[in-house]
mmCIF file of C-alpha atoms and ligand atoms in Angstrom:
data_model
loop_
_atom_site.group_PDB
_atom_site.id
_atom_site.type_symbol
_atom_site.label_atom_id
_atom_site.label_comp_id
_atom_site.label_asym_id
_atom_site.label_seq_id
_atom_site.Cartn_x
_atom_site.Cartn_y
_atom_site.Cartn_z
ATOM 1 C CA MET A 1 7.806 132.572 232.425
ATOM 2 C CA GLN A 2 11.460 132.945 233.330
ATOM 3 C CA THR A 3 12.396 133.265 236.989
ATOM 4 C CA GLN A 4 16.109 133.983 237.006
ATOM 5 C CA ASN A 5 16.750 134.010 240.724
ATOM 6 C CA LYS A 6 20.312 132.695 240.655
ATOM 7 C CA THR A 7 23.376 134.219 239.053
ATOM 8 C CA ALA A 8 26.226 131.979 237.947
ATOM 9 C CA LEU A 9 29.656 133.515 237.521
ATOM 10 C CA VAL A 10 31.387 131.112 235.129
ATOM 11 C CA VAL A 11 35.116 131.741 235.350
ATOM 12 C CA GLY A 12 36.794 130.445 232.201
ATOM 13 C CA ALA A 13 33.789 130.900 229.926
ATOM 14 C CA ASN A 14 35.591 129.829 226.730
ATOM 15 C CA GLY A 15 37.045 126.672 228.186
ATOM 16 C CA VAL A 16 36.161 123.107 227.269
ATOM 17 C CA ILE A 17 34.578 122.931 230.717
ATOM 18 C CA GLY A 18 33.302 126.503 231.228
ATOM 19 C CA GLY A 19 31.770 126.755 227.748
ATOM 20 C CA ASN A 20 29.857 123.511 228.154
ATOM 21 C CA LEU A 21 28.706 124.584 231.618
ATOM 22 C CA ILE A 22 27.255 127.774 230.134
ATOM 23 C CA ASP A 23 25.474 125.699 227.471
ATOM 24 C CA HIS A 24 23.902 123.607 230.231
ATOM 25 C CA LEU A 25 22.915 126.626 232.350
ATOM 26 C CA LEU A 26 21.200 128.071 229.284
ATOM 27 C CA THR A 27 18.844 125.077 229.229
ATOM 28 C CA LEU A 28 17.611 126.024 232.709
ATOM 29 C CA ASP A 29 15.258 128.929 233.260
ATOM 30 C CA ASP A 30 16.337 130.061 236.677
ATOM 31 C CA TRP A 31 19.910 131.191 236.017
ATOM 32 C CA HIS A 32 21.372 134.445 234.868
ATOM 33 C CA ILE A 33 24.935 133.862 233.664
ATOM 34 C CA VAL A 34 28.074 135.982 233.711
ATOM 35 C CA GLY A 35 31.049 134.532 231.800
ATOM 36 C CA LEU A 36 34.658 135.606 232.388
ATOM 37 C CA SER A 37 37.675 135.161 230.133
ATOM 38 C CA ARG A 38 40.272 137.321 228.400
ATOM 39 C CA ARG A 39 38.672 136.784 224.977
ATOM 40 C CA GLY A 40 35.166 137.729 226.164
ATOM 41 C CA GLY A 41 32.131 136.929 224.022
ATOM 42 C CA VAL A 42 28.929 138.306 222.540
ATOM 43 C CA SER A 43 26.482 138.967 225.380
ATOM 44 C CA THR A 44 22.808 137.988 225.134
ATOM 45 C CA ASP A 45 19.787 138.491 227.384
ATOM 46 C CA ARG A 46 20.878 135.421 229.393
ATOM 47 C CA VAL A 47 24.689 135.643 229.339
ATOM 48 C CA THR A 48 26.855 138.659 230.053
ATOM 49 C CA TYR A 49 30.444 138.152 228.927
ATOM 50 C CA ILE A 50 33.175 140.171 230.584
ATOM 51 C CA SER A 51 36.678 140.333 229.154
ATOM 52 C CA VAL A 52 39.123 140.407 232.053
ATOM 53 C CA ASP A 53 42.683 139.346 232.798
ATOM 54 C CA LEU A 54 42.349 137.446 236.050
ATOM 55 C CA LEU A 55 46.116 137.458 236.527
ATOM 56 C CA ASP A 56 45.854 141.213 236.991
ATOM 57 C CA PRO A 57 44.353 142.003 240.432
ATOM 58 C CA GLN A 58 43.486 145.600 239.448
ATOM 59 C CA ASP A 59 41.723 144.576 236.239
ATOM 60 C CA THR A 60 39.858 141.863 238.143
ATOM 61 C CA GLN A 61 38.781 144.282 240.892
ATOM 62 C CA SER A 62 37.629 146.973 238.514
ATOM 63 C CA LYS A 63 35.664 144.619 236.237
ATOM 64 C CA LEU A 64 34.123 142.362 238.917
ATOM 65 C CA SER A 65 33.488 144.546 241.955
ATOM 66 C CA ASN A 66 30.014 145.477 240.687
ATOM 67 C CA LEU A 67 28.878 141.836 240.464
ATOM 68 C CA THR A 68 26.778 142.128 243.605
ATOM 69 C CA GLY A 69 24.117 139.643 242.453
ATOM 70 C CA VAL A 70 26.378 136.594 242.026
ATOM 71 C CA THR A 71 25.021 133.593 243.959
ATOM 72 C CA HIS A 72 27.318 130.873 242.577
ATOM 73 C CA ILE A 73 30.898 131.033 241.340
ATOM 74 C CA PHE A 74 31.909 128.202 238.981
ATOM 75 C CA TYR A 75 35.669 128.326 238.713
ATOM 76 C CA ALA A 76 37.050 126.603 235.594
ATOM 77 C CA ALA A 77 39.780 128.981 234.397
ATOM 78 C CA PHE A 78 43.191 127.611 233.581
ATOM 79 C CA GLN A 79 46.617 128.994 232.770
ATOM 80 C CA ASP A 80 48.971 126.538 231.113
ATOM 81 C CA ARG A 81 52.679 126.433 231.970
ATOM 82 C CA PRO A 82 55.545 124.164 230.880
ATOM 83 C CA SER A 83 56.061 122.469 234.256
ATOM 84 C CA TRP A 84 53.834 121.234 237.080
ATOM 85 C CA ALA A 85 55.566 123.603 239.521
ATOM 86 C CA GLU A 86 54.990 126.637 237.310
ATOM 87 C CA LEU A 87 51.238 125.940 237.184
ATOM 88 C CA VAL A 88 50.803 126.791 240.851
ATOM 89 C CA ALA A 89 51.387 130.551 241.050
ATOM 90 C CA PRO A 90 49.213 131.768 238.142
ATOM 91 C CA ASN A 91 46.369 129.338 238.802
ATOM 92 C CA LEU A 92 46.235 130.150 242.498
ATOM 93 C CA ALA A 93 46.482 133.879 241.741
ATOM 94 C CA MET A 94 43.516 133.814 239.321
ATOM 95 C CA LEU A 95 41.253 132.041 241.830
ATOM 96 C CA THR A 96 42.360 134.361 244.645
ATOM 97 C CA ASN A 97 41.789 137.469 242.527
ATOM 98 C CA VAL A 98 38.246 136.355 241.609
ATOM 99 C CA VAL A 99 37.286 135.542 245.194
ATOM 100 C CA ASP A 100 38.892 138.740 246.518
ATOM 101 C CA ALA A 101 36.878 140.800 244.037
ATOM 102 C CA VAL A 102 33.488 139.075 244.236
ATOM 103 C CA GLU A 103 33.080 137.597 247.715
ATOM 104 C CA PRO A 104 33.011 140.950 249.591
ATOM 105 C CA VAL A 105 30.323 142.432 247.319
ATOM 106 C CA ALA A 106 28.155 139.389 246.523
ATOM 107 C CA ARG A 107 26.002 139.420 249.636
ATOM 108 C CA GLU A 108 23.869 136.487 248.457
ATOM 109 C CA LEU A 109 26.847 134.260 247.593
ATOM 110 C CA GLN A 110 25.884 130.631 248.229
ATOM 111 C CA HIS A 111 28.586 128.531 246.656
ATOM 112 C CA ILE A 112 32.008 128.398 245.015
ATOM 113 C CA SER A 113 32.586 125.397 242.759
ATOM 114 C CA LEU A 114 36.175 124.466 241.931
ATOM 115 C CA MET A 115 37.120 122.429 238.864
ATOM 116 C CA GLN A 116 39.972 120.067 239.613
ATOM 117 C CA GLY A 117 41.220 116.849 238.012
ATOM 118 C CA TYR A 118 43.161 113.668 238.710
ATOM 119 C CA LYS A 119 46.342 115.691 239.272
ATOM 120 C CA VAL A 120 45.038 115.751 242.850
ATOM 121 C CA TYR A 121 45.880 112.039 242.887
ATOM 122 C CA GLY A 122 49.256 112.434 241.170
ATOM 123 C CA ALA A 123 47.858 110.845 238.000
ATOM 124 C CA HIS A 124 50.126 113.047 235.856
ATOM 125 C CA LEU A 125 53.252 111.856 237.673
ATOM 126 C CA GLY A 126 53.096 108.123 236.991
ATOM 127 C CA PRO A 127 51.267 104.954 237.982
ATOM 128 C CA PHE A 128 48.982 106.076 240.788
ATOM 129 C CA LYS A 129 46.683 104.057 242.987
ATOM 130 C CA THR A 130 43.507 103.055 241.166
ATOM 131 C CA PRO A 131 40.688 103.476 241.651
ATOM 132 C CA ALA A 132 41.594 106.877 243.089
ATOM 133 C CA ARG A 133 39.234 107.931 245.844
ATOM 134 C CA GLU A 134 38.342 111.365 247.166
ATOM 135 C CA SER A 135 39.651 110.278 250.583
ATOM 136 C CA ASP A 136 43.150 109.382 249.244
ATOM 137 C CA ALA A 137 46.097 111.180 250.836
ATOM 138 C CA ASN A 138 47.650 114.146 249.045
ATOM 139 C CA HIS A 139 50.990 113.758 247.284
ATOM 140 C CA MET A 140 54.172 115.787 247.459
ATOM 141 C CA PRO A 141 53.614 119.404 246.323
ATOM 142 C CA PRO A 142 53.696 121.454 244.148
ATOM 143 C CA GLU A 143 50.154 120.805 242.943
ATOM 144 C CA PHE A 144 47.906 123.693 241.970
ATOM 145 C CA ASN A 145 44.578 121.866 242.426
ATOM 146 C CA ILE A 146 45.420 121.125 246.041
ATOM 147 C CA ASP A 147 46.599 124.689 246.720
ATOM 148 C CA GLN A 148 43.368 126.017 245.204
ATOM 149 C CA GLN A 149 41.262 123.732 247.398
ATOM 150 C CA ASP A 150 43.285 124.704 250.498
ATOM 151 C CA PHE A 151 42.662 128.353 249.665
ATOM 152 C CA LEU A 152 38.904 127.800 249.368
ATOM 153 C CA GLU A 153 38.727 125.757 252.562
ATOM 154 C CA ARG A 154 40.500 128.489 254.505
ATOM 155 C CA ARG A 155 38.415 131.236 252.930
ATOM 156 C CA GLN A 156 35.134 129.454 253.591
ATOM 157 C CA ALA A 157 35.684 128.942 257.335
ATOM 158 C CA GLY A 158 32.913 130.727 259.223
ATOM 159 C CA LYS A 159 31.154 131.919 256.057
ATOM 160 C CA ALA A 160 27.573 131.331 254.934
ATOM 161 C CA TRP A 161 28.640 130.012 251.513
ATOM 162 C CA SER A 162 29.971 126.521 250.793
ATOM 163 C CA TRP A 163 32.410 125.075 248.252
ATOM 164 C CA SER A 164 32.586 121.896 246.217
ATOM 165 C CA ALA A 165 35.345 120.414 244.062
ATOM 166 C CA LEU A 166 34.825 118.337 240.926
ATOM 167 C CA ARG A 167 37.437 115.849 239.768
ATOM 168 C CA PRO A 168 36.837 114.738 236.190
ATOM 169 C CA SER A 169 39.068 112.514 234.075
ATOM 170 C CA VAL A 170 39.989 113.815 230.602
ATOM 171 C CA VAL A 171 37.066 116.039 229.622
ATOM 172 C CA ILE A 172 35.555 115.470 226.203
ATOM 173 C CA GLY A 173 33.438 118.220 224.689
ATOM 174 C CA TYR A 174 33.369 120.988 222.146
ATOM 175 C CA GLY A 175 35.865 123.801 222.515
ATOM 176 C CA LEU A 176 38.327 125.743 220.381
ATOM 177 C CA GLY A 177 41.705 127.176 221.321
ATOM 178 C CA ASN A 178 42.066 125.098 224.484
ATOM 179 C CA PRO A 179 45.400 123.630 225.592
ATOM 180 C CA MET A 180 43.699 120.477 226.951
ATOM 181 C CA ASN A 181 41.285 119.254 224.290
ATOM 182 C CA LEU A 182 41.658 115.568 223.502
ATOM 183 C CA ALA A 183 38.582 115.292 221.280
ATOM 184 C CA ILE A 184 39.778 117.912 218.822
ATOM 185 C CA SER A 185 43.295 116.461 218.878
ATOM 186 C CA ILE A 186 42.053 113.012 217.868
ATOM 187 C CA ALA A 187 39.674 114.432 215.259
ATOM 188 C CA VAL A 188 42.259 116.688 213.610
ATOM 189 C CA TYR A 189 44.980 114.012 213.780
ATOM 190 C CA ALA A 190 42.603 111.552 212.096
ATOM 191 C CA ALA A 191 41.503 114.057 209.445
ATOM 192 C CA MET A 192 45.104 114.965 208.594
ATOM 193 C CA SER A 193 46.223 111.322 208.521
ATOM 194 C CA LYS A 194 43.373 110.587 206.137
ATOM 195 C CA GLU A 195 44.257 113.567 203.975
ATOM 196 C CA LEU A 196 47.785 112.177 203.688
ATOM 197 C CA GLY A 197 46.446 108.737 202.741
ATOM 198 C CA LEU A 198 47.675 107.201 206.005
ATOM 199 C CA PRO A 199 45.957 104.720 208.305
ATOM 200 C CA LEU A 200 45.013 105.854 211.806
ATOM 201 C CA ARG A 201 47.953 104.904 213.973
ATOM 202 C CA PHE A 202 47.814 105.108 217.739
ATOM 203 C CA PRO A 203 50.702 107.489 218.497
ATOM 204 C CA GLY A 204 51.112 106.676 222.200
ATOM 205 C CA LYS A 205 53.384 104.491 224.259
ATOM 206 C CA PRO A 206 52.928 100.732 223.745
ATOM 207 C CA GLY A 207 51.715 100.278 227.311
ATOM 208 C CA ALA A 208 49.157 103.066 226.891
ATOM 209 C CA TYR A 209 47.304 101.127 224.182
ATOM 210 C CA ASP A 210 46.260 98.402 226.612
ATOM 211 C CA SER A 211 45.839 100.319 229.855
ATOM 212 C CA LEU A 212 42.434 100.902 231.382
ATOM 213 C CA LEU A 213 41.164 104.454 231.405
ATOM 214 C CA GLU A 214 38.017 106.530 231.512
ATOM 215 C CA MET A 215 36.763 109.868 230.226
ATOM 216 C CA THR A 216 34.333 112.518 231.417
ATOM 217 C CA ASP A 217 31.764 113.942 229.024
ATOM 218 C CA ALA A 218 31.642 117.749 229.304
ATOM 219 C CA GLY A 219 27.826 117.765 229.407
ATOM 220 C CA LEU A 220 27.740 115.164 232.176
ATOM 221 C CA LEU A 221 30.361 117.188 234.043
ATOM 222 C CA ALA A 222 28.267 120.343 233.712
ATOM 223 C CA ARG A 223 25.214 118.593 235.165
ATOM 224 C CA ALA A 224 27.280 117.123 237.994
ATOM 225 C CA THR A 225 28.850 120.501 238.720
ATOM 226 C CA LEU A 226 25.449 122.114 239.086
ATOM 227 C CA TRP A 227 24.199 119.214 241.193
ATOM 228 C CA ALA A 228 27.131 119.522 243.616
ATOM 229 C CA ALA A 229 26.746 123.306 243.778
ATOM 230 C CA THR A 230 23.066 123.191 244.660
ATOM 231 C CA THR A 231 22.740 120.066 246.841
ATOM 232 C CA PRO A 232 23.222 120.831 250.542
ATOM 233 C CA GLU A 233 24.692 117.372 251.226
ATOM 234 C CA CYS A 234 27.574 118.156 248.857
ATOM 235 C CA ALA A 235 28.714 121.239 250.760
ATOM 236 C CA ASN A 236 32.480 121.457 251.274
ATOM 237 C CA GLN A 237 33.239 118.160 249.559
ATOM 238 C CA ALA A 238 35.065 116.814 246.517
ATOM 239 C CA TYR A 239 33.640 114.406 243.934
ATOM 240 C CA ASN A 240 35.176 112.289 241.191
ATOM 241 C CA ILE A 241 32.987 112.708 238.116
ATOM 242 C CA THR A 242 33.372 110.061 235.425
ATOM 243 C CA ASN A 243 31.344 108.616 232.566
ATOM 244 C CA GLY A 244 30.926 105.369 234.514
ATOM 245 C CA ASP A 245 32.577 102.973 232.043
ATOM 246 C CA LEU A 246 36.198 101.989 231.444
ATOM 247 C CA PHE A 247 37.906 101.302 228.134
ATOM 248 C CA ARG A 248 41.263 100.560 226.501
ATOM 249 C CA TRP A 249 42.528 102.434 223.440
ATOM 250 C CA SER A 250 43.179 99.020 221.849
ATOM 251 C CA GLU A 251 39.406 98.568 221.695
ATOM 252 C CA MET A 252 38.364 102.207 221.138
ATOM 253 C CA TRP A 253 40.960 103.151 218.497
ATOM 254 C CA PRO A 254 39.617 100.860 215.721
ATOM 255 C CA LYS A 255 36.126 102.227 216.410
ATOM 256 C CA ILE A 256 37.407 105.778 216.042
ATOM 257 C CA ALA A 257 39.162 104.762 212.807
ATOM 258 C CA ALA A 258 35.908 103.257 211.529
ATOM 259 C CA TYR A 259 34.086 106.524 212.300
ATOM 260 C CA PHE A 260 36.543 108.352 210.059
ATOM 261 C CA ASP A 261 36.304 105.568 207.474
ATOM 262 C CA MET A 262 39.980 104.725 207.932
ATOM 263 C CA GLU A 263 42.082 101.612 208.396
ATOM 264 C CA THR A 264 44.250 101.191 211.474
ATOM 265 C CA ALA A 265 47.903 100.175 211.493
ATOM 266 C CA PRO A 266 49.995 99.017 214.439
ATOM 267 C CA PRO A 267 50.679 101.711 217.047
ATOM 268 C CA LEU A 268 53.817 103.793 216.594
ATOM 269 C CA PRO A 269 54.962 105.967 219.514
ATOM 270 C CA MET A 270 55.580 109.528 218.379
ATOM 271 C CA SER A 271 55.255 112.999 219.831
ATOM 272 C CA LEU A 272 52.298 114.716 218.184
ATOM 273 C CA ALA A 273 53.693 118.039 219.395
ATOM 274 C CA THR A 274 56.720 117.312 217.200
ATOM 275 C CA VAL A 275 55.256 115.595 214.150
ATOM 276 C CA MET A 276 52.229 117.910 213.855
ATOM 277 C CA ASP A 277 54.317 121.046 214.289
ATOM 278 C CA ASP A 278 55.032 121.474 210.558
ATOM 279 C CA LYS A 279 51.458 120.727 209.414
ATOM 280 C CA GLU A 280 49.979 124.234 209.428
ATOM 281 C CA ASP A 281 50.134 124.562 205.638
ATOM 282 C CA LEU A 282 48.427 121.192 205.252
ATOM 283 C CA TRP A 283 45.706 122.337 207.634
ATOM 284 C CA ASN A 284 45.191 125.583 205.728
ATOM 285 C CA ARG A 285 44.908 123.636 202.462
ATOM 286 C CA MET A 286 42.344 121.317 204.056
ATOM 287 C CA VAL A 287 40.300 124.273 205.304
ATOM 288 C CA ALA A 288 40.136 125.629 201.737
ATOM 289 C CA GLU A 289 39.604 122.288 199.950
ATOM 290 C CA HIS A 290 36.937 120.970 202.301
ATOM 291 C CA ASP A 291 35.277 124.351 202.807
ATOM 292 C CA LEU A 292 35.873 124.202 206.559
ATOM 293 C CA ALA A 293 35.195 126.998 209.037
ATOM 294 C CA ALA A 294 38.240 129.270 209.016
ATOM 295 C CA HIS A 295 39.921 128.500 212.321
ATOM 296 C CA PRO A 296 43.689 128.911 212.638
ATOM 297 C CA TYR A 297 45.753 125.753 213.128
ATOM 298 C CA ARG A 298 46.674 126.781 216.673
ATOM 299 C CA ALA A 299 42.965 126.802 217.623
ATOM 300 C CA VAL A 300 42.704 123.076 216.843
ATOM 301 C CA SER A 301 46.112 122.057 218.198
ATOM 302 C CA SER A 302 46.322 120.566 221.689
ATOM 303 C CA TRP A 303 49.166 118.240 220.752
ATOM 304 C CA ALA A 304 51.161 118.428 223.981
ATOM 305 C CA PHE A 305 48.089 117.431 225.982
ATOM 306 C CA ALA A 306 47.316 114.556 223.627
ATOM 307 C CA ASP A 307 50.935 113.397 224.015
ATOM 308 C CA GLY A 308 50.417 113.419 227.757
ATOM 309 C CA VAL A 309 47.207 111.348 227.577
ATOM 310 C CA PHE A 310 48.662 108.861 225.077
ATOM 311 C CA GLY A 311 51.719 108.508 227.307
ATOM 312 C CA TRP A 312 49.768 107.067 230.229
ATOM 313 C CA ASP A 313 51.047 103.516 230.129
ATOM 314 C CA TYR A 314 49.302 102.780 233.399
ATOM 315 C CA ASP A 315 45.682 102.472 234.491
ATOM 316 C CA PHE A 316 43.982 105.833 234.784
ATOM 317 C CA PHE A 317 40.691 105.808 236.639
ATOM 318 C CA ALA A 318 38.970 106.917 239.792
ATOM 319 C CA ASP A 319 36.132 105.638 241.908
ATOM 320 C CA GLY A 320 32.983 107.519 240.892
ATOM 321 C CA SER A 321 30.705 105.974 243.486
ATOM 322 C CA LYS A 322 30.766 108.812 246.025
ATOM 323 C CA ALA A 323 28.768 111.054 243.676
ATOM 324 C CA ARG A 324 26.310 108.193 243.137
ATOM 325 C CA ARG A 325 25.990 107.509 246.843
ATOM 326 C CA HIS A 326 25.182 111.192 247.313
ATOM 327 C CA GLY A 327 22.562 111.216 244.559
ATOM 328 C CA PHE A 328 24.110 111.898 241.120
ATOM 329 C CA TYR A 329 23.311 108.838 239.022
ATOM 330 C CA GLU A 330 23.985 109.902 235.423
ATOM 331 C CA PHE A 331 26.349 108.003 233.150
ATOM 332 C CA VAL A 332 27.547 108.393 229.569
ATOM 333 C CA ASP A 333 28.570 105.687 227.099
ATOM 334 C CA THR A 334 32.139 106.691 226.213
ATOM 335 C CA GLU A 335 32.116 105.225 222.699
ATOM 336 C CA ALA A 336 28.871 107.048 221.866
ATOM 337 C CA MET A 337 30.313 110.219 223.417
ATOM 338 C CA PHE A 338 33.355 110.177 221.109
ATOM 339 C CA MET A 339 31.167 109.702 218.046
ATOM 340 C CA ALA A 340 28.809 112.498 219.166
ATOM 341 C CA VAL A 341 31.639 114.986 219.661
ATOM 342 C CA PHE A 342 33.108 114.093 216.240
ATOM 343 C CA ASP A 343 29.630 114.597 214.714
ATOM 344 C CA ASN A 344 29.505 117.988 216.417
ATOM 345 C CA LEU A 345 32.907 118.954 214.983
ATOM 346 C CA ARG A 346 31.706 117.918 211.518
ATOM 347 C CA ASP A 347 28.441 119.831 211.886
ATOM 348 C CA ARG A 348 30.428 122.929 212.792
ATOM 349 C CA LYS A 349 32.665 122.315 209.752
ATOM 350 C CA ILE A 350 35.761 122.139 211.915
ATOM 351 C CA ILE A 351 36.787 118.783 210.404
ATOM 352 C CA PRO A 352 35.831 117.331 207.002
HETATM 353 N N1 NAP B 401 40.360 119.731 229.671
HETATM 354 C C1 NAP B 401 40.455 118.599 230.362
HETATM 355 O O1 NAP B 401 40.483 117.486 229.779
HETATM 356 C C2 NAP B 401 40.526 118.644 231.876
HETATM 357 C C3 NAP B 401 40.480 117.421 232.554
HETATM 358 C C4 NAP B 401 40.498 117.408 233.943
HETATM 359 C C5 NAP B 401 40.612 118.604 234.645
HETATM 360 N N2 NAP B 401 40.671 119.782 233.964
HETATM 361 C C6 NAP B 401 40.814 121.016 234.763
HETATM 362 O O2 NAP B 401 39.711 121.873 234.575
HETATM 363 C C7 NAP B 401 40.122 123.246 234.637
HETATM 364 C C8 NAP B 401 39.671 123.952 233.364
HETATM 365 O O3 NAP B 401 40.248 123.253 232.266
HETATM 366 P P1 NAP B 401 39.824 123.499 230.733
HETATM 367 O O4 NAP B 401 40.454 122.424 229.939
HETATM 368 O O5 NAP B 401 38.347 123.753 230.618
HETATM 369 O O6 NAP B 401 40.615 124.834 230.465
HETATM 370 P P2 NAP B 401 40.643 125.719 229.111
HETATM 371 O O7 NAP B 401 39.839 125.059 228.056
HETATM 372 O O8 NAP B 401 42.066 126.040 228.859
HETATM 373 O O9 NAP B 401 39.867 127.008 229.568
HETATM 374 C C9 NAP B 401 40.477 127.924 230.427
HETATM 375 C C10 NAP B 401 39.595 129.163 230.491
HETATM 376 O O10 NAP B 401 40.274 130.113 231.337
HETATM 377 C C11 NAP B 401 40.314 131.358 230.651
HETATM 378 N N3 NAP B 401 41.501 132.074 231.077
HETATM 379 C C12 NAP B 401 42.786 131.647 231.010
HETATM 380 N N4 NAP B 401 43.603 132.594 231.477
HETATM 381 C C13 NAP B 401 42.814 133.636 231.840
HETATM 382 C C14 NAP B 401 43.088 134.918 232.396
HETATM 383 N N5 NAP B 401 44.327 135.338 232.647
HETATM 384 N N6 NAP B 401 42.046 135.736 232.632
HETATM 385 C C15 NAP B 401 40.781 135.346 232.349
HETATM 386 N N7 NAP B 401 40.462 134.140 231.850
HETATM 387 C C16 NAP B 401 41.486 133.296 231.598
HETATM 388 C C17 NAP B 401 40.330 130.976 229.166
HETATM 389 O O11 NAP B 401 39.800 131.965 228.320
HETATM 390 P P3 NAP B 401 40.731 133.042 227.561
HETATM 391 O O12 NAP B 401 41.824 132.254 226.887
HETATM 392 O O13 NAP B 401 39.803 133.735 226.624
HETATM 393 O O14 NAP B 401 41.231 133.928 228.626
HETATM 394 C C18 NAP B 401 39.346 129.815 229.155
HETATM 395 O O15 NAP B 401 38.031 130.307 229.106
HETATM 396 C C19 NAP B 401 41.651 123.208 234.833
HETATM 397 O O16 NAP B 401 41.969 123.331 236.195
HETATM 398 C C20 NAP B 401 42.038 121.818 234.361
HETATM 399 O O17 NAP B 401 43.210 121.328 234.995
HETATM 400 C C21 NAP B 401 40.629 119.829 232.597
#
């Protein structure tokens, strides 16, 4: 028998993170789910999708002010912008608009979960202190993750609800049409290289090939997010969430090549955003020839993000032990995770 006594408002329901969180919530009997995004979705008896532009305060108010039953807000929306400074205003506005609309009417609100990342530690700026810890000092603004957390901390003061913040590394999971999707970037880059008869070349900076880094599986992140949102000890705290193992591309890349039945060749630094820009016709031909699901090239293109990740010629990892000390013990084998997400993309006929 289903006892749906909690209602999750998943903000950013089509995201790499939000979509996988909904998939996890669907495996649990006691959650009703409301998913927000501009694109919306097909509602079912468990998930109600609402199409809303969270940048528009009026639209947000009118579409969300009847959500009186929400007990948990899981915030994982994201607006991309060309510079770090430009990320702040829209991303802070979307969070503010959601909380302004829902908090006053959701009388049973228990928790607001905020999805962050290693930008909190300045990881996007250059070599940062590793392992990064939740207690590390903030860096020079602007930084939207920090402004969002400051907003929640101020808003929570004196309230019955609590907040938590999750800090994953690069998140690996299924998603389409997302600006930050490394898994699909690698898979489509490999498939197109193979189609052109090329070996799989690492396209990043030389120093990036040998640096230490880590990933966060989207399913693991979903389970950790729910854990932090429902464990009293986690109230009003931030947690690094990582797979639990480290790797170097120099070791992982040949394994990825082997998965795609390809040879490797020495790395060659190149901007994927540039060299993949003229490949739409090739993609369309591949979709027809390999009988792939008909997704437009832009839906599988996260090249600028991949360029960013492959440009990290410095160690990129955080200390994940705080979550373990507080009771979240799960880990994921990163090599197996990559192969599983590629299998998933093949099963869905997104890559040959
Ligand atoms: N992806 C990663 O590897 C990664 C790693 C670490 C941290 N993070 C952080 O996690 C958060 C979520 O990232 P993500 O990669 O999951 O993002 P994403 O895949 O780009 O998803 C963003 C979601 O927000 C929705 N959205 C965007 N603008 C909207 C608007 N105006 N109104 C309503 N919905 C809107 C999008 O749906 P529509 O387009 O349909 O509106 C989508 O569902 C970000 O803060 C990001 O920095 C991501």
